[in-house]
Short mmCIF file of C-alpha atoms and ligand atoms in Angstrom, two decimals:
data_model
loop_
_atom_site.label_atom_id
_atom_site.label_comp_id
_atom_site.label_asym_id
_atom_site.label_seq_id
_atom_site.Cartn_x
_atom_site.Cartn_y
_atom_site.Cartn_z
CA MET C 22 -5.89 -54.35 9.67
CA THR C 23 -5.33 -57.78 11.27
CA LEU C 24 -7.37 -58.08 14.44
CA ALA C 25 -6.30 -60.21 17.38
CA PRO C 26 -9.00 -62.57 18.73
CA TYR C 27 -9.42 -60.32 21.80
CA ALA C 28 -9.89 -57.15 19.71
CA SER C 29 -13.30 -55.55 19.20
CA ASP C 30 -14.65 -56.88 15.91
CA PRO C 31 -17.20 -54.62 14.18
CA ALA C 32 -18.88 -57.72 12.73
CA ARG C 33 -19.68 -58.79 16.32
CA SER C 34 -20.68 -55.34 17.60
CA ARG C 35 -23.48 -55.14 20.14
CA GLY C 36 -24.98 -52.64 17.75
CA ARG C 37 -26.68 -49.26 17.81
CA ARG C 38 -29.62 -48.21 19.93
CA HIS C 39 -31.59 -47.45 16.75
CA PRO C 40 -30.86 -50.23 14.23
CA GLU C 41 -29.44 -49.02 10.91
CA ALA C 42 -28.51 -50.78 7.68
CA PRO C 43 -24.76 -51.34 7.34
CA ALA C 44 -22.74 -48.88 5.24
CA PRO C 45 -21.55 -50.28 1.88
CA THR C 46 -17.80 -49.83 2.44
CA ARG C 47 -17.20 -48.74 6.03
CA THR C 48 -17.34 -50.78 9.23
CA ASP C 49 -19.54 -49.58 12.08
CA PHE C 50 -16.54 -48.24 14.01
CA GLN C 51 -15.26 -46.28 10.98
CA ARG C 52 -18.73 -44.88 10.63
CA ASP C 53 -18.79 -43.88 14.33
CA ARG C 54 -15.46 -42.11 13.92
CA ASP C 55 -16.77 -40.25 10.86
CA ARG C 56 -19.95 -39.19 12.67
CA ILE C 57 -17.86 -37.81 15.54
CA VAL C 58 -15.60 -35.82 13.20
CA HIS C 59 -18.64 -34.25 11.54
CA SER C 60 -20.42 -33.41 14.81
CA THR C 61 -20.95 -29.88 16.09
CA ALA C 62 -19.50 -30.77 19.50
CA PHE C 63 -16.26 -31.89 17.83
CA ARG C 64 -15.80 -28.56 16.04
CA ARG C 65 -16.34 -26.73 19.32
CA LEU C 66 -13.31 -28.48 20.85
CA VAL C 67 -11.02 -26.14 18.94
CA TYR C 68 -12.15 -23.24 21.13
CA LYS C 69 -12.21 -25.12 24.43
CA THR C 70 -9.49 -24.96 27.06
CA GLN C 71 -7.27 -27.92 27.80
CA VAL C 72 -5.11 -26.28 30.52
CA PHE C 73 -4.36 -22.82 29.17
CA LEU C 74 -7.31 -20.64 28.29
CA ASN C 75 -8.00 -20.59 24.60
CA HIS C 76 -7.06 -16.94 24.08
CA GLU C 77 -3.80 -17.09 26.10
CA GLY C 78 -1.76 -18.22 23.10
CA ASP C 79 -2.15 -19.77 19.67
CA LEU C 80 0.26 -22.65 20.24
CA PHE C 81 -1.15 -24.15 23.44
CA ARG C 82 -3.13 -27.37 23.21
CA THR C 83 -6.86 -27.05 22.92
CA ARG C 84 -9.32 -29.86 23.57
CA LEU C 85 -9.22 -30.54 19.83
CA THR C 86 -5.45 -30.90 19.44
CA HIS C 87 -5.35 -32.88 22.70
CA SER C 88 -7.97 -35.29 21.32
CA ILE C 89 -6.04 -35.69 18.06
CA GLU C 90 -2.84 -36.46 20.00
CA VAL C 91 -4.70 -39.05 22.09
CA ALA C 92 -5.96 -40.65 18.87
CA GLN C 93 -2.44 -40.72 17.43
CA LEU C 94 -0.96 -42.38 20.52
CA ALA C 95 -3.82 -44.84 20.85
CA ARG C 96 -3.51 -45.91 17.20
CA SER C 97 0.26 -46.33 17.52
CA ILE C 98 -0.28 -48.75 20.39
CA ALA C 99 -3.38 -50.46 18.96
CA ARG C 100 -1.77 -51.63 15.74
CA PRO C 101 1.11 -53.72 17.16
CA LEU C 102 -1.30 -55.23 19.72
CA GLY C 103 -3.80 -56.22 17.01
CA LEU C 104 -6.52 -54.01 18.52
CA ASN C 105 -9.10 -52.18 16.47
CA GLU C 106 -7.60 -48.85 15.29
CA ASP C 107 -10.91 -47.48 14.02
CA LEU C 108 -12.52 -48.02 17.41
CA VAL C 109 -9.66 -46.43 19.37
CA GLU C 110 -9.73 -43.46 17.03
CA ALA C 111 -13.49 -43.02 17.50
CA ILE C 112 -13.22 -43.24 21.30
CA ALA C 113 -10.19 -40.92 21.46
CA LEU C 114 -11.75 -38.23 19.27
CA ALA C 115 -14.98 -38.33 21.31
CA HIS C 116 -13.57 -38.75 24.81
CA ASP C 117 -13.63 -35.05 25.72
CA LEU C 118 -16.78 -33.95 23.84
CA GLY C 119 -18.58 -33.34 27.14
CA HIS C 120 -16.01 -30.96 28.55
CA THR C 121 -17.23 -27.55 29.62
CA PRO C 122 -15.54 -24.32 28.60
CA PHE C 123 -12.46 -23.46 30.72
CA GLY C 124 -11.37 -27.06 31.37
CA HIS C 125 -11.61 -28.56 34.83
CA ALA C 126 -12.41 -25.19 36.40
CA GLY C 127 -15.60 -25.03 34.33
CA GLN C 128 -16.53 -28.62 35.11
CA ASP C 129 -16.07 -28.12 38.88
CA ALA C 130 -18.16 -24.95 38.84
CA LEU C 131 -20.95 -26.58 36.84
CA ASN C 132 -20.93 -29.60 39.12
CA ALA C 133 -21.27 -27.29 42.12
CA CYS C 134 -24.22 -25.49 40.44
CA MET C 135 -25.89 -28.87 39.83
CA GLN C 136 -25.53 -30.17 43.40
CA GLY C 137 -28.85 -31.66 44.46
CA LEU C 138 -30.00 -31.46 40.82
CA GLY C 139 -28.20 -34.57 39.52
CA GLY C 140 -24.63 -33.17 39.44
CA PHE C 141 -22.41 -32.74 36.41
CA GLU C 142 -19.70 -35.19 35.26
CA HIS C 143 -17.85 -34.52 32.02
CA ASN C 144 -17.54 -38.22 31.07
CA LEU C 145 -21.25 -38.68 31.45
CA GLN C 146 -21.76 -35.46 29.47
CA SER C 147 -19.61 -36.82 26.60
CA LEU C 148 -22.01 -39.76 26.40
CA ARG C 149 -25.00 -37.38 26.62
CA VAL C 150 -23.61 -35.37 23.69
CA VAL C 151 -23.36 -38.41 21.41
CA ASP C 152 -26.57 -40.04 22.70
CA ARG C 153 -28.89 -37.03 22.88
CA LEU C 154 -27.59 -33.53 22.34
CA GLU C 155 -26.34 -33.68 18.74
CA GLU C 156 -29.25 -32.93 16.41
CA ARG C 157 -28.34 -34.23 12.96
CA TYR C 158 -30.56 -37.13 12.02
CA PRO C 159 -34.22 -37.24 11.07
CA ALA C 160 -35.09 -40.37 13.06
CA PHE C 161 -33.24 -40.00 16.36
CA ASP C 162 -31.42 -37.66 18.72
CA GLY C 163 -27.64 -37.94 19.01
CA LEU C 164 -25.24 -39.77 16.72
CA ASN C 165 -26.56 -43.30 17.38
CA LEU C 166 -23.05 -44.72 17.88
CA SER C 167 -22.20 -48.38 18.40
CA PHE C 168 -22.21 -49.84 21.90
CA GLU C 169 -18.41 -50.27 21.87
CA THR C 170 -17.75 -46.60 21.08
CA ARG C 171 -20.23 -45.45 23.74
CA GLU C 172 -18.72 -47.86 26.25
CA GLY C 173 -15.29 -46.31 25.66
CA ILE C 174 -16.62 -42.76 25.92
CA LEU C 175 -18.09 -43.47 29.37
CA LYS C 176 -14.67 -43.70 30.98
CA HIS C 177 -15.73 -43.04 34.57
CA CYS C 178 -19.14 -42.92 36.13
CA SER C 179 -20.26 -42.61 39.74
CA ARG C 180 -22.31 -45.48 41.16
CA VAL C 181 -25.44 -43.41 41.49
CA HIS C 182 -25.29 -42.34 37.83
CA ALA C 183 -24.47 -45.90 36.77
CA GLN C 184 -27.61 -47.14 38.57
CA HIS C 185 -29.69 -44.53 36.81
CA LEU C 186 -28.24 -45.37 33.37
CA GLU C 187 -28.73 -49.06 34.02
CA GLN C 188 -32.46 -48.46 34.54
CA VAL C 189 -32.74 -46.59 31.24
CA GLU C 190 -30.54 -49.05 29.33
CA PRO C 191 -30.45 -52.42 31.16
CA GLY C 192 -27.20 -54.31 30.57
CA GLY C 193 -25.85 -51.29 28.69
CA VAL C 194 -22.75 -49.11 28.93
CA ALA C 195 -23.10 -48.45 32.69
CA ARG C 196 -23.35 -52.08 33.74
CA ARG C 197 -19.60 -52.51 34.16
CA PHE C 198 -19.50 -49.87 36.92
CA LEU C 199 -21.99 -52.01 38.86
CA ASP C 200 -20.53 -55.46 38.22
CA GLY C 201 -16.86 -54.44 38.37
CA THR C 202 -15.80 -55.59 34.89
CA GLN C 203 -13.58 -53.69 32.46
CA PRO C 204 -14.45 -52.06 29.14
CA SER C 205 -12.98 -53.33 25.84
CA LEU C 206 -9.19 -53.34 25.44
CA GLU C 207 -9.58 -50.44 23.00
CA ALA C 208 -11.33 -48.40 25.71
CA GLN C 209 -8.67 -49.33 28.27
CA LEU C 210 -6.03 -48.22 25.79
CA CYS C 211 -7.65 -44.81 25.20
CA ASN C 212 -7.54 -44.16 28.95
CA LEU C 213 -3.79 -44.68 29.03
CA ALA C 214 -3.22 -42.78 25.78
CA ASP C 215 -5.07 -39.82 27.35
CA GLU C 216 -2.70 -39.88 30.33
CA ILE C 217 0.42 -40.21 28.14
CA ALA C 218 -0.77 -37.35 25.91
CA TYR C 219 -1.47 -34.81 28.65
CA ASN C 220 1.65 -35.63 30.65
CA ALA C 221 3.77 -34.95 27.56
CA HIS C 222 1.95 -31.95 26.11
CA ASP C 223 1.50 -30.24 29.44
CA ILE C 224 5.29 -30.24 29.89
CA ASP C 225 5.58 -28.58 26.48
CA ASP C 226 2.81 -26.04 27.13
CA GLY C 227 4.00 -25.44 30.70
CA VAL C 228 7.53 -24.60 29.57
CA ARG C 229 6.24 -22.53 26.64
CA SER C 230 4.09 -20.49 29.01
CA GLY C 231 7.08 -19.79 31.25
CA LEU C 232 5.20 -21.09 34.30
CA ILE C 233 7.65 -23.98 34.68
CA THR C 234 11.22 -24.35 33.39
CA LEU C 235 12.93 -27.22 31.63
CA GLU C 236 15.41 -27.44 34.53
CA GLN C 237 12.50 -27.82 36.94
CA VAL C 238 10.86 -30.65 34.93
CA ALA C 239 14.26 -32.31 34.55
CA GLN C 240 14.12 -32.92 38.33
CA VAL C 241 11.25 -35.36 37.67
CA PRO C 242 12.94 -38.76 37.10
CA LEU C 243 10.89 -39.83 34.04
CA PHE C 244 11.54 -36.65 32.10
CA GLY C 245 15.00 -36.09 33.61
CA LEU C 246 16.25 -39.43 32.33
CA HIS C 247 15.31 -38.69 28.72
CA CYS C 248 16.51 -35.11 28.93
CA ALA C 249 19.92 -36.33 30.20
CA GLN C 250 20.14 -38.91 27.39
CA ALA C 251 19.27 -36.27 24.79
CA ARG C 252 21.95 -33.97 26.21
CA ALA C 253 24.53 -36.79 26.27
CA GLU C 254 23.93 -37.61 22.60
CA HIS C 255 23.61 -34.00 21.46
CA PRO C 256 25.80 -31.87 23.78
CA ASP C 257 24.95 -28.64 21.92
CA LEU C 258 21.21 -29.15 22.02
CA GLN C 259 19.27 -26.54 23.96
CA GLY C 260 16.06 -24.56 24.15
CA ARG C 261 12.99 -25.83 22.32
CA ARG C 262 14.86 -28.54 20.41
CA LEU C 263 16.14 -30.02 23.68
CA LEU C 264 12.63 -29.86 25.10
CA TYR C 265 11.10 -31.56 22.05
CA GLU C 266 13.82 -34.22 21.84
CA SER C 267 13.35 -35.04 25.54
CA ILE C 268 9.55 -35.23 25.21
CA ARG C 269 9.84 -37.36 22.06
CA ARG C 270 12.10 -39.85 23.85
CA MET C 271 9.80 -39.93 26.88
CA LEU C 272 6.73 -40.50 24.66
CA SER C 273 8.44 -43.38 22.84
CA ALA C 274 9.49 -44.97 26.13
CA LEU C 275 5.92 -44.79 27.47
CA VAL C 276 4.37 -46.12 24.25
CA TYR C 277 6.77 -49.08 23.97
CA ASP C 278 6.37 -49.80 27.67
CA VAL C 279 2.57 -50.05 27.31
CA ILE C 280 2.98 -52.33 24.27
CA ASP C 281 5.42 -54.65 26.11
CA ALA C 282 3.60 -54.73 29.45
CA THR C 283 0.22 -55.28 27.75
CA ARG C 284 1.60 -58.08 25.55
CA GLU C 285 2.94 -59.80 28.64
CA ARG C 286 -0.44 -59.55 30.34
CA LEU C 287 -2.25 -60.77 27.21
CA GLN C 288 0.00 -63.80 27.06
CA ALA C 289 -0.72 -64.61 30.71
CA VAL C 290 -4.50 -64.15 30.42
CA ALA C 291 -4.95 -65.33 26.80
CA PRO C 292 -8.51 -63.95 26.43
CA ALA C 293 -10.40 -65.91 23.78
CA ASP C 294 -12.40 -62.88 22.64
CA ALA C 295 -13.30 -59.30 23.53
CA ASP C 296 -15.80 -60.35 26.22
CA ALA C 297 -13.24 -62.63 27.88
CA ALA C 298 -10.87 -59.63 27.93
CA ARG C 299 -13.58 -57.48 29.60
CA ALA C 300 -13.97 -60.07 32.36
CA ALA C 301 -10.23 -60.52 32.98
CA GLY C 302 -9.48 -57.33 34.94
CA PRO C 303 -7.34 -54.47 33.62
CA ILE C 304 -5.07 -55.68 30.80
CA VAL C 305 -3.77 -52.58 29.01
CA ARG C 306 -1.12 -51.19 31.34
CA PHE C 307 2.27 -49.67 32.03
CA SER C 308 4.97 -51.77 33.66
CA GLU C 309 5.06 -51.08 37.40
CA PRO C 310 8.18 -48.84 37.26
CA LEU C 311 6.76 -46.66 34.48
CA ARG C 312 3.35 -46.52 36.13
CA GLU C 313 5.01 -45.09 39.23
CA ALA C 314 7.13 -42.73 37.13
CA SER C 315 4.03 -41.49 35.31
CA VAL C 316 2.23 -40.89 38.61
CA ALA C 317 5.23 -38.87 39.86
CA LEU C 318 5.14 -36.72 36.72
CA LYS C 319 1.40 -36.15 37.14
CA ARG C 320 2.01 -35.06 40.75
CA PHE C 321 4.69 -32.63 39.61
CA LEU C 322 2.40 -31.09 36.97
CA PHE C 323 -0.44 -30.84 39.44
CA ALA C 324 1.61 -29.04 42.09
CA ASN C 325 3.67 -26.82 39.79
CA LEU C 326 1.50 -26.16 36.75
CA TYR C 327 -2.20 -26.82 37.38
CA ARG C 328 -1.94 -25.14 40.79
CA HIS C 329 0.37 -22.36 39.66
CA PRO C 330 -0.88 -18.99 41.02
CA ARG C 331 -1.33 -17.65 37.48
CA VAL C 332 -3.43 -20.66 36.46
CA MET C 333 -5.41 -20.45 39.72
CA GLU C 334 -6.19 -16.80 39.04
CA THR C 335 -7.84 -17.70 35.72
CA THR C 336 -9.51 -20.69 37.40
CA THR C 337 -11.28 -18.44 39.89
CA GLN C 338 -12.59 -16.12 37.17
CA ALA C 339 -13.60 -19.02 34.92
CA GLN C 340 -15.67 -20.51 37.74
CA GLU C 341 -17.33 -17.16 38.27
CA VAL C 342 -18.28 -17.00 34.58
CA VAL C 343 -19.85 -20.48 34.68
CA ARG C 344 -21.73 -19.77 37.94
CA ASP C 345 -23.07 -16.43 36.64
CA LEU C 346 -24.19 -18.02 33.35
CA PHE C 347 -25.93 -20.85 35.18
CA GLU C 348 -27.86 -18.47 37.43
CA ALA C 349 -28.71 -16.10 34.58
CA TYR C 350 -30.18 -18.79 32.31
CA ARG C 351 -31.90 -20.49 35.19
CA SER C 352 -33.85 -17.37 36.04
CA ARG C 353 -34.20 -16.18 32.41
CA PRO C 354 -34.42 -19.35 30.24
CA ALA C 355 -35.52 -17.33 27.19
CA GLU C 356 -31.94 -16.05 26.97
CA MET C 357 -30.88 -19.56 25.86
CA GLN C 358 -31.32 -20.95 22.37
CA ALA C 359 -34.93 -21.99 21.83
CA GLY C 360 -34.40 -25.78 22.01
CA PHE C 361 -32.82 -25.50 25.47
CA ALA C 362 -35.37 -23.03 26.83
CA ALA C 363 -38.19 -25.48 25.98
CA GLN C 364 -36.76 -28.43 27.98
CA PRO C 365 -38.85 -29.50 31.00
CA ASP C 366 -35.83 -30.09 33.33
CA ARG C 367 -34.54 -26.54 33.37
CA PRO C 368 -31.35 -26.97 35.46
CA ARG C 369 -30.25 -29.88 33.23
CA ALA C 370 -31.02 -27.87 30.09
CA VAL C 371 -28.97 -24.97 31.46
CA ALA C 372 -26.09 -27.33 32.30
CA ASP C 373 -26.26 -28.81 28.76
CA TYR C 374 -26.28 -25.34 27.23
CA VAL C 375 -23.40 -23.99 29.31
CA ALA C 376 -21.34 -27.19 28.96
CA GLY C 377 -21.60 -27.00 25.18
CA MET C 378 -20.17 -23.49 24.99
CA THR C 379 -16.71 -22.63 23.73
CA ASP C 380 -14.58 -20.44 26.00
CA ARG C 381 -15.15 -17.34 23.93
CA PHE C 382 -18.88 -17.81 23.47
CA ALA C 383 -19.19 -18.21 27.25
CA LEU C 384 -17.26 -14.97 27.81
CA ARG C 385 -19.38 -13.08 25.28
CA GLU C 386 -22.59 -14.37 26.82
CA HIS C 387 -21.31 -13.52 30.29
CA GLU C 388 -20.63 -9.93 29.26
CA ARG C 389 -24.01 -9.65 27.51
CA LEU C 390 -25.93 -10.97 30.54
CA THR C 391 -23.99 -9.37 33.39
CA GLY C 392 -22.33 -6.34 31.79
CA ARG C 393 -19.03 -7.52 33.30
CA LYS C 394 -15.96 -8.46 31.30
CA LEU C 395 -13.97 -11.32 32.87
CA LEU C 396 -10.88 -13.09 31.52
CA ALA C 397 -10.46 -10.45 28.81
CA ALA C 398 -8.08 -11.52 26.05
CA THR C 399 -4.83 -9.59 26.17
MG1 MG T 404 -8.53 -36.07 27.67
#
C-alpha cells in the first residue's frame, strides 16, 4: 500500500487512550479493524434493520451487509487516491455499531425517551460502543481503538455533546465540531461511501420489496441515465438483470466521480500531511453535478420508500416496542442483564441496553415484558 503524504499514516497515529505495545506484524489501523470484526456489537449487526425489518426477507440489506458494502466502496476509492485502506475499512465496519434495533425508527424513539436525560445519537453511541460498552480486555473497557478510527466513527455530533466530550477528552475526537475543522480524508471518504452505498442498495431492496418499481426509479435522472444506457446496449435486458446492470453503472459513475473530483481538489489544496488536510475544509467530494444528482435520488427514496405507508406502519410499531422496553427496564432494572442493572445512571444504562439489542431480541423481550406481540414475523 503506497500512502500519499496526506493519508493517515499509522506510524504517526495520535495513539490509543490506553497505551499498548505495537503488534509484531500488523499496523495499528489493521489491528483496529480486526478488533471491530471480533466485537460483539459487530456480530449483532447481522440482525439489525437497515431499512427493511430483519425478518421481512432474507435478501434485504442488514446493518452488517450495509457496513461491508460501505467498506468495499471506501476501499475502492481509497486505493487510487493513496489513502489508508486499513483505516477506511475499520471506520466503515464500525460506523453503524451504535445503531438501535429497527433502524432510524428505533433511534428516533430512543432519542425521544432520553429527552432531558442527555438524548440519544447513534453516531455518539457507535463511539460509546468502541470506547466503553464492549467488554473484552482485562485492563480497560471498550476496544481501545486508535484516535483516527474513533475520529472517523464520530461522524456527526451535536455541539452540546461535543462540549461534553471535549471536557472528558480535551483536544480529542470532538474538538473538530467546536473548531470547525474536518476529520481525516479517510473519515471524509467513509461518509461519502455510506451515502453511495445506501442510495444504491435501497433502490435494489426497494424494487425487490415491490414498494417501488424500476420504472418509477428510472424517472430519477441519476438512475434513469444508467438504466437507459443499459437498455440501449442490451435491448433484451429486463427484470433483475436490468436493475443490477443499471445499479452497477450508477455505482461506477459515482465512485469514479468521487475519485476525479477529490483528485482535483487535492491538487488545488496540496495538503502536506494529514493534519494539513484536516484544516483545509472538505476535500473528499462529488463533482457538483453528481452531488446534486445524488441529493435528488436521496429525496426520491425518502418520499417514495422510507415514507411508504407500509414502511411507516412498521415504523410506528417499532417505536412502540422501543418506548415500551425503555419504560419497562427503567421501572424494573433487574429485568436487564446484571451489568446494566448495576449502572448508577439508570436511563443511560437502559438506553445502552436497548440500543445494543438486535431486532428479534427486542421483540422477544417486548413480548416477555408486556405480553404483547408486535411486528410478528410472517
Ligand atoms: Mg451507514
